[in-house]
XYZ file of C-alpha atoms in Angstrom:
160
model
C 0.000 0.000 0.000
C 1.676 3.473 -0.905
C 1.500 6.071 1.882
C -0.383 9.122 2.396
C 0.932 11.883 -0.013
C 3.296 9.539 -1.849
C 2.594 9.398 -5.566
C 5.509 6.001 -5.997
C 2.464 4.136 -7.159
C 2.815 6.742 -10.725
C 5.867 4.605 -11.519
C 5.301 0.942 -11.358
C 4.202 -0.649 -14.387
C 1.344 -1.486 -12.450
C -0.650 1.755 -13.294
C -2.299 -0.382 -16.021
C -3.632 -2.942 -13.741
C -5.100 -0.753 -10.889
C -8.588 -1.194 -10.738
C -10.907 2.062 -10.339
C -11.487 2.152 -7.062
C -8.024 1.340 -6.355
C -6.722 4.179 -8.475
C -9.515 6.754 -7.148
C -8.497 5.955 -3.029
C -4.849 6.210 -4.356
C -5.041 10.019 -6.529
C -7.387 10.875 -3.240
C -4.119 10.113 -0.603
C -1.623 11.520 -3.255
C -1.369 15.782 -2.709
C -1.987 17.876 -5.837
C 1.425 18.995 -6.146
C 3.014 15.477 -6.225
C 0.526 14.430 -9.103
C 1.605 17.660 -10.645
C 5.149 16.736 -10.421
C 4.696 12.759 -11.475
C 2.504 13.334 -14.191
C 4.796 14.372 -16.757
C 6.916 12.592 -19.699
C 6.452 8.627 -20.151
C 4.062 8.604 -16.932
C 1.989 11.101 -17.967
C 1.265 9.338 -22.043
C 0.960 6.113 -20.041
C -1.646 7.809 -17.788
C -3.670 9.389 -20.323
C -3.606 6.455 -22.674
C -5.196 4.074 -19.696
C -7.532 7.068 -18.472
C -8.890 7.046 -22.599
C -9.101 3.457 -23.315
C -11.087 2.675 -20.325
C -13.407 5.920 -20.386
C -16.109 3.145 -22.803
C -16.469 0.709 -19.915
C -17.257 3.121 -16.935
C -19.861 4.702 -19.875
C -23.570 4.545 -18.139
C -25.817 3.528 -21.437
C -28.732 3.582 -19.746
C -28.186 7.208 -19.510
C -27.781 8.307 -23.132
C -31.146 8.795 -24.164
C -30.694 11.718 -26.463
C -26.906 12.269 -26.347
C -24.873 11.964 -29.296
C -22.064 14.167 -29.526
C -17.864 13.818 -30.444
C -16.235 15.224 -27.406
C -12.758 16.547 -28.041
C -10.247 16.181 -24.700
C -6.982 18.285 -24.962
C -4.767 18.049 -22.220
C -2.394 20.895 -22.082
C 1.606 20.399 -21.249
C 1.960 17.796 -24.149
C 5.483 19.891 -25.067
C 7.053 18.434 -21.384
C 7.500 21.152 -18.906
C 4.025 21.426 -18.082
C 3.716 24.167 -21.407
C 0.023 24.483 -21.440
C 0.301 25.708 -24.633
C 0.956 22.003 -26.585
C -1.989 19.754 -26.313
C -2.703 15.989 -26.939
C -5.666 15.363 -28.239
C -8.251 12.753 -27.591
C -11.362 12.027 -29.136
C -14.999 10.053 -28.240
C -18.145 9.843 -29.132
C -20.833 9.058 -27.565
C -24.132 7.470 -29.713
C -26.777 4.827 -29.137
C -25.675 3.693 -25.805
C -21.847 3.287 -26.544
C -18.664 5.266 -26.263
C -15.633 4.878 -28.932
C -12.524 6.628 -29.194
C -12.570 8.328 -32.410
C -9.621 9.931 -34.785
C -9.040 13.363 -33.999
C -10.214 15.625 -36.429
C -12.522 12.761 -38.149
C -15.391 15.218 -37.252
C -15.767 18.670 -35.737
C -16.578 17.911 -32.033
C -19.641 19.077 -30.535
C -17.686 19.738 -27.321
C -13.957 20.776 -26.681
C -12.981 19.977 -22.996
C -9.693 21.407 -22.331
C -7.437 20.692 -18.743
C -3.990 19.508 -17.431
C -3.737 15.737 -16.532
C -3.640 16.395 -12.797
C -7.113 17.606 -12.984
C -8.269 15.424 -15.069
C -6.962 12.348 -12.922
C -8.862 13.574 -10.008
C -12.043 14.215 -12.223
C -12.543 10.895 -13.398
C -11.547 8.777 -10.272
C -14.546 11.045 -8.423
C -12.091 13.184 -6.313
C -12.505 16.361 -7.802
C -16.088 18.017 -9.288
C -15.601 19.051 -12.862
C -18.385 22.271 -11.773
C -15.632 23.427 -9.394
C -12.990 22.454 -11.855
C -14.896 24.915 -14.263
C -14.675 27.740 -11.689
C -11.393 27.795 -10.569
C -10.248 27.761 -14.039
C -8.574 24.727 -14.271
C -11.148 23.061 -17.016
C -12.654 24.897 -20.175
C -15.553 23.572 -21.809
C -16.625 25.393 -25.618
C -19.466 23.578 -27.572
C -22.602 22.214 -26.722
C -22.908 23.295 -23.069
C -26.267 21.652 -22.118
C -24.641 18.270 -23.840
C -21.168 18.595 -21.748
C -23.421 19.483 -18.615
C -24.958 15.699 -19.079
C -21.479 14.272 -19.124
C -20.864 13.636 -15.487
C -24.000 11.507 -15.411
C -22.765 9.156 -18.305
C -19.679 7.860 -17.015
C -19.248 6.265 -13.376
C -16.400 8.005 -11.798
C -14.049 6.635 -9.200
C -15.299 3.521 -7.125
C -18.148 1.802 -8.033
């Protein structure tokens, strides 16, 4: 078990095989600054790459009625250095129940989210609201608003 504040568990090759409520308890005991620090280089493509490819099975159908929409992530600091102004880009789309990653630029998006990886770590393990994320500035959303307002409800976030 990694201690309190101690972000070790960001450097095993074991990130792949934490399960989501595993992951969500450890971001929760790891401090802001420390996920700041680890999540940058290799770790940080590693993390976004698991965060992505899993985002279809924590997807809620039952609660897509109506939503159809390509959602465009960039996560700012892709350059190294934590440059906010280089991005990497991923795509989904959300239609009839299911969620697929999509090739970016395959389709305008309905809805541009746009963060650092530290934030969005804690959004989708549950330990950090994306509302507040909004307000202190550390998430932009352009697009279809009332869409990206339904996409907290879609997805389960941290442990189940």
């Amino acid at each position: 078990m990694t201690v309190r504040g101690s972000a070790g568990w960001l450097e095993s090759d074991g990130l792949t095989a934490l399960d989501a409520g595993e992951l969500a308890r450890l971001v929760d005991r790891t401090s802001e600054r420390e996920l700041r620090h680890r999540l940058i280089g290799g770790v940080r493509e590693i993390a976004l790459r698991e965060i992505f490819r899993r985002m279809p099975e924590y997807l809620r159908p039952a609660r897509t009625a109506g939503f159809d929409a390509v959602i465009s992530w960039q996560i700012t600091g892709a350059g190294g250095g934590g440059r906010r102004e280089t991005v990497d880009e991923y795509w989904l789309r959300v239609h009839d129940g299911r969620c697929t990653l999509e090739s970016p630029g395959a389709t305008p998006p309905d809805i541009t989210i746009r963060t650092d990886p530290t934030t969005l770590l804690r959004i989708v393990t549950g330990n950090e609201d994306p509302v507040l994320a909004v307000l202190k500035q550390r998430l932009s959303v352009r697009g279809d608003l009332a869409q990206a307002a339904r996409l907290p409800k879609l997805f389960s976030a941290g442990p189940l």
